Amino acid sequence: MAEIVKHARPKGFFENFDRRPGAIHKNMHYCPGCGHGILHKIMAEAIADFGIQDDTVIISPVGCSVFAYYYFDCFGISVPHGRAPSVGTGLNRANPKNIVISYQGDGDLGAIGFNNFIQAANRGENLCVLFVNNAIYGMTGGQMAPTTLPGQKTVTSPGGRSVMNDGYPMKVAEMVSTLDAPVYVERAALSTTRNIMKARKAVRKAIKNTVDKKGFSMVEVLAGCPINLKLNGKEMNEFIDTQMARFFPLGCLKDEADQRDPVKRTEGEHDPERVREALYPVKVQKGVDDDFRNPSKIFEKERKIKVAGFGGQGVLSLGNMIATMGKLRNFNASWLPSYGPEMRGGTANCSVILSRKTVGSPIVDKDCNLLIVLNQPSMDAFLPILKKNGVLIYDSSTIDPPKVSKDKIVYAVKASDIAKRLGDLRYANSVILGALSVVMEDCFLEGEDKKDFDRTFEEAIMDCFSNKESVIQLNIESFYAGKQAVQRI
Ligand SMILES: Cc1ncc(C[n+]2csc(CCOP(=O)(O)OP(=O)(O)O)c2C)c(N)n1
Ligand code: SF4
Ligand SMILES: [Mg+2]
């Protein structure tokens, strides 16, 4: 049957590119002559023709096509550099109805993300990978890619790629076609009209395989980056056909889709209760009723808490205990540890947010309501983020009294000294927890709540140390020692 060449904008694109910020909503952001625009058109046409807009997810990589989701009238997601096949695996495994297109450049797929790609291919994930080989890192200004040709000049190979120093161009399609799992691998080019029509056929086949759940399909597309190769349109196409196609021969390397049964995997579960159980098992008791709402005013606002100190002082577990308290009282709680190089002996910190509403970002880098610091560098680093009327609790055995404005509430406790007296510096966190319970009683809690909260503190300690039962009792003792010793300054 003769092919019909369509010139109109395919229906798989939005009429207006309203996801694109700024004033331009009719045009794509690609440079003239760029291969990405041609490939997008082929994809949009196929998505509309197959009627799969509602189930299709296009994963944009990091590269010039990072904003591909501006254009397609289907789901779009942008992911970290090279991680599209892994995110695609998650999308498929969670909901096999998804038709996932992993759109990737040669830097994204061939360099930083190669292992993600090859492992997904080897697992036979139901993915359509469209691999744009333009022999260069386009987005970052023309550095050498794994597919840059021998002798090709780039900004990082100004004398031309040397195979001695930099190796040979990577033949991704050949490599992936040797694996057992992939069902379809083809290399096409976006140069002449004839080649574009062949590329169109290949892309449609790969997408159709994905619709039919046949497993892993990949089309490598030789494409132009006229800007970084400093070529005009005609020269660009000649470069693709004469230079690139010599290293990357066009054609089908593997096509076994017809002989394969659709991929069937155990479906993911969508039971939020079971997910909560698995992620946050309440080890001590069931907690309070789901409709429990503590009436104290402190809980009307989101509480943003920063805990910081030396690695050995149990800073991260202190944050975890506070988050656990929130969890035990039906708050939405987030706990975000910072695993920087400081974890090797220096300072460590974590952010905790407790809220009646859904927590957006788990980061506390400003607007902190409660700052707990256990060493001087943390005091210096984080005191500036404590907001007006915020509470500061600090370890007065290691930190000099801070100079703070009158609009801050300050409590001091000799946490490290008390912990050492009780036998281990690591109890300092429970001493601080005791100080926190006094802050809560002084500033926020009334009547029955006070009793409720002492129990909650104890339960949080039991929950967090449930796999080290021998230390629970001493942590509870440390908690009450902190309660006794804390002073409001
Ligand atoms: C983790 C990480 N490392 C490096 C970068 C910088 N970076 C952005 S795009 C890119 C390469 C893009 O090249 P390619 O995948 O070939 O896409 P093209 O722009 O050529 O389509 C790099 C290295 C980044 N954004 N993130
Ligand atoms: S820099 Fe190259 S790959 Fe990026 S949009 Fe321009 S032509 Fe396309
Ligand atoms: Mg590239």
Coordinates of C-alpha atoms and ligand atoms in Angstrom, one line a residue:
M1 CA 0.0 0.0 0.0
A2 CA 1.3 3.4 -0.9
E3 CA 2.3 5.6 2.0
I4 CA 0.3 8.8 2.5
V5 CA 2.5 11.8 3.4
K6 CA 0.7 14.2 5.7
H7 CA 1.8 17.8 6.0
A8 CA -0.6 19.0 8.7
R9 CA 0.3 19.2 12.4
P10 CA -0.4 15.7 13.8
K11 CA -3.2 15.4 16.3
G12 CA -0.9 14.0 18.8
F13 CA 0.5 17.5 19.4
F14 CA -1.4 20.1 21.4
E15 CA -3.0 22.8 19.3
N16 CA -1.2 25.4 21.4
F17 CA 1.9 24.5 23.4
D18 CA 0.5 26.0 26.6
R19 CA 2.8 23.9 28.8
R20 CA 5.6 26.0 27.3
P21 CA 6.3 29.1 29.6
G22 CA 6.8 32.5 28.0
A23 CA 5.1 34.1 25.0
I24 CA 5.8 31.5 22.4
H25 CA 3.1 28.8 22.3
K26 CA 3.0 27.9 18.6
N27 CA 6.6 26.8 17.9
M28 CA 8.9 24.3 19.4
H29 CA 12.1 25.4 21.1
Y30 CA 14.4 23.4 18.8
C31 CA 16.9 25.1 16.4
P32 CA 16.0 25.0 12.7
G33 CA 17.1 21.7 11.1
C34 CA 17.2 19.8 14.4
G35 CA 16.4 16.1 14.3
H36 CA 14.3 16.3 17.5
G37 CA 11.5 18.2 15.8
I38 CA 11.2 15.7 12.9
L39 CA 11.1 12.8 15.3
H40 CA 8.5 14.5 17.5
K41 CA 6.3 14.8 14.5
I42 CA 6.6 11.1 13.6
M43 CA 5.8 10.2 17.2
A44 CA 2.8 12.6 17.5
E45 CA 1.3 11.2 14.3
A46 CA 1.7 7.6 15.5
I47 CA 0.2 8.3 18.9
A48 CA -2.8 10.0 17.4
D49 CA -3.3 7.3 14.7
F50 CA -3.1 4.5 17.2
G51 CA -5.6 6.3 19.5
I52 CA -3.3 5.9 22.5
Q53 CA -3.1 9.4 23.8
D54 CA -4.8 8.6 27.1
D55 CA -2.4 5.8 28.0
T56 CA 0.9 7.1 26.6
V57 CA 3.6 8.5 28.8
I58 CA 6.6 10.2 27.1
I59 CA 9.6 10.4 29.3
S60 CA 11.8 13.3 28.4
P61 CA 15.5 13.0 29.2
V62 CA 18.0 15.6 30.1
G63 CA 19.3 17.0 26.8
C64 CA 17.8 19.4 24.2
S65 CA 14.6 17.3 24.3
V66 CA 14.1 17.9 28.0
F67 CA 11.0 19.9 27.3
A68 CA 9.4 17.3 24.9
Y69 CA 6.4 17.2 27.2
Y70 CA 5.5 20.7 26.2
Y71 CA 4.3 19.4 22.9
F72 CA 2.6 16.0 23.1
D73 CA -1.0 15.8 24.0
C74 CA -0.4 12.9 26.4
F75 CA 1.2 12.3 29.7
G76 CA 4.8 13.6 30.0
I77 CA 7.4 13.3 32.6
S78 CA 10.9 14.7 32.9
V79 CA 13.5 12.6 34.7
P80 CA 17.2 12.9 35.9
H81 CA 19.9 12.4 33.3
G82 CA 20.0 8.9 31.9
R83 CA 17.3 7.5 34.2
A84 CA 14.4 7.3 31.7
P85 CA 14.5 3.5 31.3
S86 CA 14.4 3.0 35.1
V87 CA 11.5 5.5 35.5
G88 CA 9.8 3.7 32.6
T89 CA 10.3 0.4 34.4
G90 CA 8.5 1.9 37.4
L91 CA 5.7 3.3 35.3
N92 CA 5.1 -0.1 33.6
R93 CA 5.4 -2.2 36.6
A94 CA 3.0 0.0 38.6
N95 CA 0.5 0.1 35.9
P96 CA 1.0 -2.2 32.8
K97 CA -1.7 -0.2 31.0
N98 CA 0.9 2.6 30.5
I99 CA 2.4 2.8 27.1
V100 CA 5.8 4.2 27.9
I101 CA 8.1 6.0 25.4
S102 CA 11.6 6.6 26.7
Y103 CA 13.0 9.4 24.5
Q104 CA 16.8 9.7 25.0
G105 CA 19.9 11.5 23.5
D106 CA 23.3 9.9 22.9
G107 CA 24.8 11.6 26.0
D108 CA 21.7 10.6 28.1
L109 CA 21.5 7.0 26.9
G110 CA 25.0 6.2 25.7
A111 CA 27.0 7.8 28.6
I112 CA 25.5 8.6 32.0
G113 CA 22.5 6.3 31.5
F114 CA 23.9 3.4 29.6
N115 CA 23.6 0.9 32.5
N116 CA 20.0 1.9 33.2
F117 CA 19.3 1.4 29.5
I118 CA 21.0 -1.9 29.0
Q119 CA 19.6 -3.4 32.2
A120 CA 16.1 -2.4 31.2
A121 CA 16.6 -3.9 27.8
N122 CA 18.0 -7.1 29.4
R123 CA 14.9 -7.4 31.6
G124 CA 12.7 -7.0 28.5
E125 CA 10.7 -4.1 30.0
N126 CA 7.8 -3.1 27.9
L127 CA 9.3 0.1 26.6
C128 CA 9.7 1.9 23.4
V129 CA 13.1 3.5 23.5
L130 CA 13.7 6.2 20.9
F131 CA 17.4 6.9 20.8
V132 CA 18.5 10.2 19.2
N133 CA 22.1 9.8 18.0
N134 CA 23.2 13.2 16.9
A135 CA 26.9 12.5 17.6
I136 CA 27.2 15.3 20.1
Y137 CA 25.9 16.7 23.4
G138 CA 23.6 19.3 21.9
M139 CA 22.1 21.0 25.0
T140 CA 25.4 21.7 26.7
G141 CA 27.1 23.3 23.7
G142 CA 28.7 20.5 21.7
Q143 CA 30.8 18.2 23.8
M144 CA 32.0 14.8 22.6
A145 CA 29.4 12.1 22.9
P146 CA 29.9 8.3 23.0
T147 CA 28.7 8.3 19.4
T148 CA 31.0 11.2 18.1
L149 CA 32.8 10.0 15.0
P150 CA 36.6 9.4 14.9
G151 CA 38.2 12.7 13.9
Q152 CA 35.0 14.7 14.6
K153 CA 35.8 18.0 16.2
T154 CA 33.8 19.0 19.2
V155 CA 34.4 21.5 22.0
T156 CA 36.0 18.7 24.1
S157 CA 37.8 17.1 21.2
P158 CA 39.1 20.2 19.4
G159 CA 41.7 18.1 17.5
G160 CA 39.1 15.6 16.5
R161 CA 38.0 12.4 18.4
S162 CA 41.0 10.2 18.8
V163 CA 40.1 6.5 19.0
M164 CA 43.4 5.9 20.9
N165 CA 42.4 8.3 23.6
D166 CA 38.6 8.3 23.5
G167 CA 37.7 4.9 22.0
Y168 CA 35.5 4.2 19.1
P169 CA 31.9 5.5 18.6
M170 CA 29.6 3.3 20.5
K171 CA 27.3 1.1 18.4
V172 CA 24.4 1.0 20.7
A173 CA 21.9 -0.7 18.4
E174 CA 24.4 -3.5 17.7
M175 CA 25.1 -4.0 21.4
V176 CA 21.5 -4.1 22.5
S177 CA 20.5 -6.4 19.7
T178 CA 22.8 -9.1 21.0
L179 CA 20.7 -9.4 24.2
D180 CA 18.0 -12.1 24.3
A181 CA 15.1 -10.0 25.6
P182 CA 14.7 -7.1 23.2
V183 CA 12.2 -7.8 20.5
Y184 CA 12.9 -5.1 18.0
V185 CA 16.0 -3.0 17.2
E186 CA 16.4 -0.9 14.2
R187 CA 18.6 2.0 13.1
A188 CA 17.1 4.8 10.9
A189 CA 18.1 8.3 9.9
L190 CA 16.4 11.6 9.6
S191 CA 18.2 12.8 6.5
T192 CA 16.5 12.3 3.1
T193 CA 12.7 12.1 2.7
R194 CA 13.2 8.4 1.9
N195 CA 15.1 7.8 5.2
I196 CA 12.6 9.8 7.2
M197 CA 9.8 7.6 5.8
K198 CA 11.8 4.5 6.9
A199 CA 12.3 6.1 10.3
R200 CA 8.6 6.8 10.5
K201 CA 7.9 3.1 9.8
A202 CA 10.4 1.9 12.4
V203 CA 9.1 4.3 15.1
R204 CA 5.5 3.2 14.5
K205 CA 6.5 -0.4 14.7
A206 CA 8.3 0.1 18.0
I207 CA 5.3 2.0 19.4
K208 CA 2.9 -0.7 18.2
N209 CA 5.1 -3.4 19.9
T210 CA 4.7 -1.4 23.1
V211 CA 1.0 -1.1 22.7
D212 CA 0.9 -4.9 22.1
K213 CA 3.0 -5.4 25.3
K214 CA 5.7 -7.2 23.3
G215 CA 8.6 -6.0 25.5
F216 CA 11.6 -4.0 24.7
S217 CA 11.9 -2.1 21.3
M218 CA 14.5 0.4 20.4
V219 CA 14.9 2.6 17.3
E220 CA 18.2 4.4 17.1
V221 CA 17.7 7.5 15.0
L222 CA 20.6 9.3 13.3
A223 CA 19.7 12.9 13.6
G224 CA 21.1 16.3 12.9
C225 CA 22.4 19.0 15.3
P226 CA 23.3 21.6 12.7
I227 CA 24.1 24.2 15.4
N228 CA 26.8 22.3 17.2
L229 CA 28.2 20.7 14.1
K230 CA 28.3 24.1 12.4
L231 CA 26.7 22.8 9.2
N232 CA 23.9 24.0 7.1
G233 CA 20.8 21.8 6.5
K234 CA 22.2 20.3 3.3
E235 CA 25.7 19.6 4.8
M236 CA 24.0 18.2 7.9
N237 CA 22.1 15.6 5.9
E238 CA 25.2 14.7 3.9
F239 CA 27.1 14.3 7.1
I240 CA 24.4 11.9 8.4
D241 CA 24.3 9.9 5.2
T242 CA 28.0 9.7 4.3
Q243 CA 29.8 10.0 7.6
M244 CA 27.5 8.8 10.4
A245 CA 25.8 6.0 8.4
R246 CA 29.3 4.5 7.7
F247 CA 29.8 3.9 11.4
F248 CA 26.2 3.3 12.2
P249 CA 24.8 1.3 9.3
L250 CA 21.0 1.7 8.8
G251 CA 18.6 -1.2 8.9
C252 CA 16.9 -3.6 11.1
L253 CA 19.1 -5.6 13.5
K254 CA 16.4 -7.6 15.2
D255 CA 12.7 -8.1 14.8
E256 CA 11.2 -10.9 16.8
A257 CA 7.9 -9.3 17.9
D258 CA 5.7 -11.6 15.9
Q259 CA 7.2 -14.7 17.6
R260 CA 6.9 -13.3 21.1
D261 CA 3.9 -13.5 23.5
P262 CA 2.9 -10.3 25.3
V263 CA 4.9 -9.6 28.5
K264 CA 2.9 -10.6 31.6
R265 CA 4.2 -9.6 35.0
T266 CA 2.7 -9.7 38.4
E267 CA 0.6 -6.5 38.7
G268 CA 1.5 -3.8 41.2
E269 CA -0.7 -3.3 44.2
H270 CA -2.5 -0.1 44.8
D271 CA -3.5 -0.4 48.5
P272 CA -2.4 2.7 50.3
E273 CA -3.0 1.0 53.7
R274 CA -0.6 -1.8 52.8
V275 CA 2.0 0.6 51.5
R276 CA 1.8 2.6 54.8
E277 CA 2.2 -0.6 56.8
A278 CA 5.2 -1.6 54.7
L279 CA 6.9 1.8 54.9
Y280 CA 5.9 2.9 58.3
P281 CA 5.0 -0.1 60.4
V282 CA 3.7 1.1 63.8
K283 CA 5.7 -1.3 65.9
V284 CA 4.4 -0.3 69.4
Q285 CA 0.7 -0.1 69.0
K286 CA -1.9 0.8 66.4
G287 CA -1.7 4.5 67.4
V288 CA -4.7 6.7 67.9
D289 CA -7.9 6.6 65.9
D290 CA -7.7 8.0 62.4
D291 CA -9.9 10.9 63.3
F292 CA -7.8 11.9 66.3
R293 CA -7.1 15.6 66.2
N294 CA -5.1 17.2 68.9
P295 CA -6.8 20.5 69.8
S296 CA -3.6 22.4 70.7
K297 CA -2.9 25.5 68.7
I298 CA 0.7 24.3 67.8
F299 CA -0.9 21.9 65.3
E300 CA -2.8 24.4 63.3
K301 CA 0.3 25.3 61.3
E302 CA 2.9 23.2 59.5
R303 CA 5.9 22.7 61.8
K304 CA 9.2 22.9 60.1
I305 CA 12.0 21.4 62.3
K306 CA 15.7 21.3 61.7
V307 CA 17.9 19.0 63.8
A308 CA 21.7 19.3 63.5
G309 CA 24.8 18.3 65.3
F310 CA 27.8 15.8 65.3
G311 CA 27.3 12.5 63.5
G312 CA 27.7 10.5 66.8
Q313 CA 25.1 12.4 68.8
G314 CA 22.1 10.6 67.2
V315 CA 20.9 13.6 65.3
L316 CA 19.2 11.6 62.5
S317 CA 17.5 9.3 65.0
L318 CA 16.3 12.3 67.0
G319 CA 14.6 13.7 63.8
N320 CA 13.2 10.2 63.2
M321 CA 11.8 10.1 66.7
I322 CA 10.1 13.5 66.3
A323 CA 8.7 12.4 62.9
T324 CA 7.5 9.1 64.5
M325 CA 5.7 11.1 67.2
G326 CA 3.9 12.9 64.4
K327 CA 3.1 9.7 62.7
L328 CA 1.7 8.2 66.0
R329 CA -0.6 11.2 66.3
N330 CA -1.9 11.2 62.7
F331 CA 0.1 14.0 61.3
N332 CA 1.6 13.9 57.8
A333 CA 5.3 13.6 58.7
S334 CA 8.4 13.9 56.5
W335 CA 12.0 13.1 57.6
L336 CA 14.8 14.0 55.3
P337 CA 18.3 13.2 56.4
S338 CA 21.3 15.0 54.8
Y339 CA 23.9 12.4 54.0
G340 CA 26.6 14.8 53.0
P341 CA 30.4 14.2 53.4
E342 CA 29.9 15.7 56.9
M343 CA 28.5 12.3 57.9
R344 CA 32.1 11.0 58.1
G345 CA 32.8 12.5 61.5
G346 CA 31.6 16.1 61.1
T347 CA 28.2 17.6 61.3
A348 CA 24.9 16.0 60.2
N349 CA 21.4 17.3 59.9
C350 CA 17.9 16.4 59.0
S351 CA 14.7 18.2 58.2
V352 CA 11.4 17.1 59.8
I353 CA 8.0 18.5 58.8
L354 CA 4.8 17.7 60.7
S355 CA 1.5 18.9 59.2
R356 CA -2.2 18.3 59.2
K357 CA -2.0 19.0 55.4
T358 CA -0.1 17.2 52.8
V359 CA 3.7 18.0 53.1
G360 CA 5.0 19.5 49.8
S361 CA 8.7 19.8 49.9
P362 CA 10.4 17.9 52.8
I363 CA 13.3 20.4 52.8
V364 CA 13.6 22.8 55.7
D365 CA 16.0 25.5 54.5
K366 CA 14.1 28.6 55.7
D367 CA 11.1 29.4 57.9
C368 CA 12.2 26.9 60.5
N369 CA 9.9 26.9 63.6
L370 CA 11.9 24.6 65.8
L371 CA 15.7 24.4 65.6
I372 CA 17.6 21.8 67.6
V373 CA 21.4 22.1 67.6
L374 CA 23.9 19.9 69.2
N375 CA 27.2 21.5 68.1
Q376 CA 28.6 25.0 67.4
P377 CA 29.0 24.7 63.6
S378 CA 25.3 23.7 63.4
M379 CA 24.3 26.7 65.5
D380 CA 26.3 29.0 63.2
A381 CA 24.9 27.4 60.1
F382 CA 21.2 27.2 61.0
L383 CA 20.3 29.9 63.5
P384 CA 19.7 32.3 60.6
I385 CA 16.9 30.2 59.3
L386 CA 14.9 30.2 62.6
K387 CA 12.0 32.5 62.1
K388 CA 10.3 35.0 64.4
N389 CA 8.7 33.3 67.5
G390 CA 10.7 30.1 66.6
V391 CA 12.0 27.9 69.3
L392 CA 15.7 27.0 69.7
I393 CA 16.9 24.1 71.8
Y394 CA 20.6 23.7 72.1
D395 CA 23.2 21.5 73.8
S396 CA 24.8 23.8 76.4
S397 CA 27.5 21.3 77.1
T398 CA 29.1 21.9 73.7
I399 CA 27.8 25.3 72.6
D400 CA 28.3 28.8 74.0
P401 CA 25.1 30.7 74.8
P402 CA 24.0 32.1 71.4
K403 CA 23.2 35.8 70.8
V404 CA 19.6 35.7 69.6
S405 CA 17.0 38.4 69.1
K406 CA 14.2 38.7 71.6
D407 CA 11.6 37.3 69.3
K408 CA 13.1 33.8 69.7
I409 CA 12.3 31.3 72.5
V410 CA 15.5 29.6 73.7
Y411 CA 16.0 26.5 75.8
A412 CA 19.3 25.0 76.9
V413 CA 20.1 21.5 78.1
K414 CA 23.5 19.9 78.8
A415 CA 22.6 17.0 76.5
S416 CA 26.1 15.6 75.8
D417 CA 27.2 15.7 79.5
I418 CA 24.0 14.0 80.7
A419 CA 24.3 11.4 77.9
K420 CA 27.9 10.6 78.8
R421 CA 27.0 10.3 82.5
L422 CA 24.3 7.8 81.5
G423 CA 27.0 5.8 79.6
D424 CA 26.9 6.8 75.9
L425 CA 27.0 10.0 73.9
R426 CA 24.3 8.6 71.7
Y427 CA 21.7 9.1 74.4
A428 CA 22.1 12.9 73.8
N429 CA 19.2 12.7 71.4
S430 CA 16.7 11.3 74.0
V431 CA 17.9 14.0 76.5
I432 CA 17.0 16.6 73.9
L433 CA 13.7 14.8 73.4
G434 CA 13.0 15.4 77.1
A435 CA 13.8 19.1 76.6
L436 CA 11.4 19.2 73.7
S437 CA 8.6 17.7 75.9
V438 CA 9.1 20.6 78.3
V439 CA 9.0 23.1 75.4
M440 CA 5.7 21.6 74.3
E441 CA 4.3 21.7 77.8
D442 CA 5.4 25.3 78.4
C443 CA 4.4 26.8 75.1
F444 CA 1.8 24.7 73.4
L445 CA 0.0 21.9 75.3
E446 CA -2.8 22.1 77.8
G447 CA -4.5 19.7 80.3
E448 CA -5.0 16.2 79.0
D449 CA -2.7 16.7 76.1
K450 CA 0.3 17.0 78.4
K451 CA -0.2 13.4 79.6
D452 CA -1.0 12.2 76.1
F453 CA 2.3 13.6 74.9
D454 CA 4.6 12.0 77.5
R455 CA 3.2 8.7 76.4
T456 CA 3.7 9.7 72.7
F457 CA 7.4 10.5 73.4
E458 CA 7.9 7.1 75.1
E459 CA 6.2 5.3 72.2
A460 CA 8.3 7.1 69.7
I461 CA 11.5 6.0 71.5
M462 CA 10.1 2.4 71.6
D463 CA 9.2 2.5 68.0
C464 CA 12.5 3.9 66.8
F465 CA 14.6 1.4 68.9
S466 CA 12.3 -1.6 68.5
N467 CA 15.1 -3.6 66.9
K468 CA 17.6 -2.7 69.8
E469 CA 15.4 -3.4 72.8
S470 CA 18.4 -3.3 75.2
V471 CA 18.7 0.5 74.7
I472 CA 15.0 1.4 75.0
Q473 CA 15.0 1.7 78.8
L474 CA 18.2 3.9 78.9
N475 CA 16.8 6.2 76.2
I476 CA 13.6 6.6 78.2
E477 CA 15.7 7.4 81.3
S478 CA 17.7 9.9 79.2
F479 CA 14.4 11.5 78.1
Y480 CA 13.3 12.1 81.7
A481 CA 16.8 13.3 82.6
G482 CA 16.5 15.9 79.8
K483 CA 13.1 16.9 81.1
Q484 CA 14.5 17.6 84.5
A485 CA 17.6 19.4 83.3
V486 CA 16.4 21.8 80.6
Q487 CA 16.3 25.5 81.3
R488 CA 14.5 28.3 79.5
I489 CA 17.0 31.1 78.9
Ligands
LIG1 C1 23.6 14.5 36.3 C2 23.9 15.5 35.2 N1 25.1 15.4 34.6 C3 25.4 16.3 33.6 C4 24.4 17.2 33.2 C5 24.7 18.1 32.0 N2 24.1 17.7 30.8 C6 22.9 18.3 30.4 S1 22.4 17.7 28.9 C7 23.8 16.8 28.8 C8 24.1 15.9 27.5 C9 23.0 16.0 26.5 O1 23.4 15.4 25.4 P1 22.4 14.3 24.6 O2 21.9 13.3 25.6 O3 23.2 13.8 23.5 O4 21.2 15.2 24.2 P2 21.1 16.3 23.0 O5 21.1 17.6 23.7 O6 22.2 16.1 22.1 O7 19.8 15.9 22.4 C10 24.6 16.9 29.9 C11 25.9 16.2 30.0 C12 23.2 17.2 33.8 N3 22.2 18.0 33.4 N4 22.9 16.3 34.8
SF4_2 S1 21.5 22.4 19.9 FE1 21.4 20.7 18.4 S2 20.2 19.1 19.3 FE2 19.8 21.0 20.5 S3 18.0 21.9 19.6 FE3 19.8 22.8 18.6 S4 20.1 21.6 16.8 FE4 18.8 20.4 18.1
MG3 MG 23.2 14.2 21.5

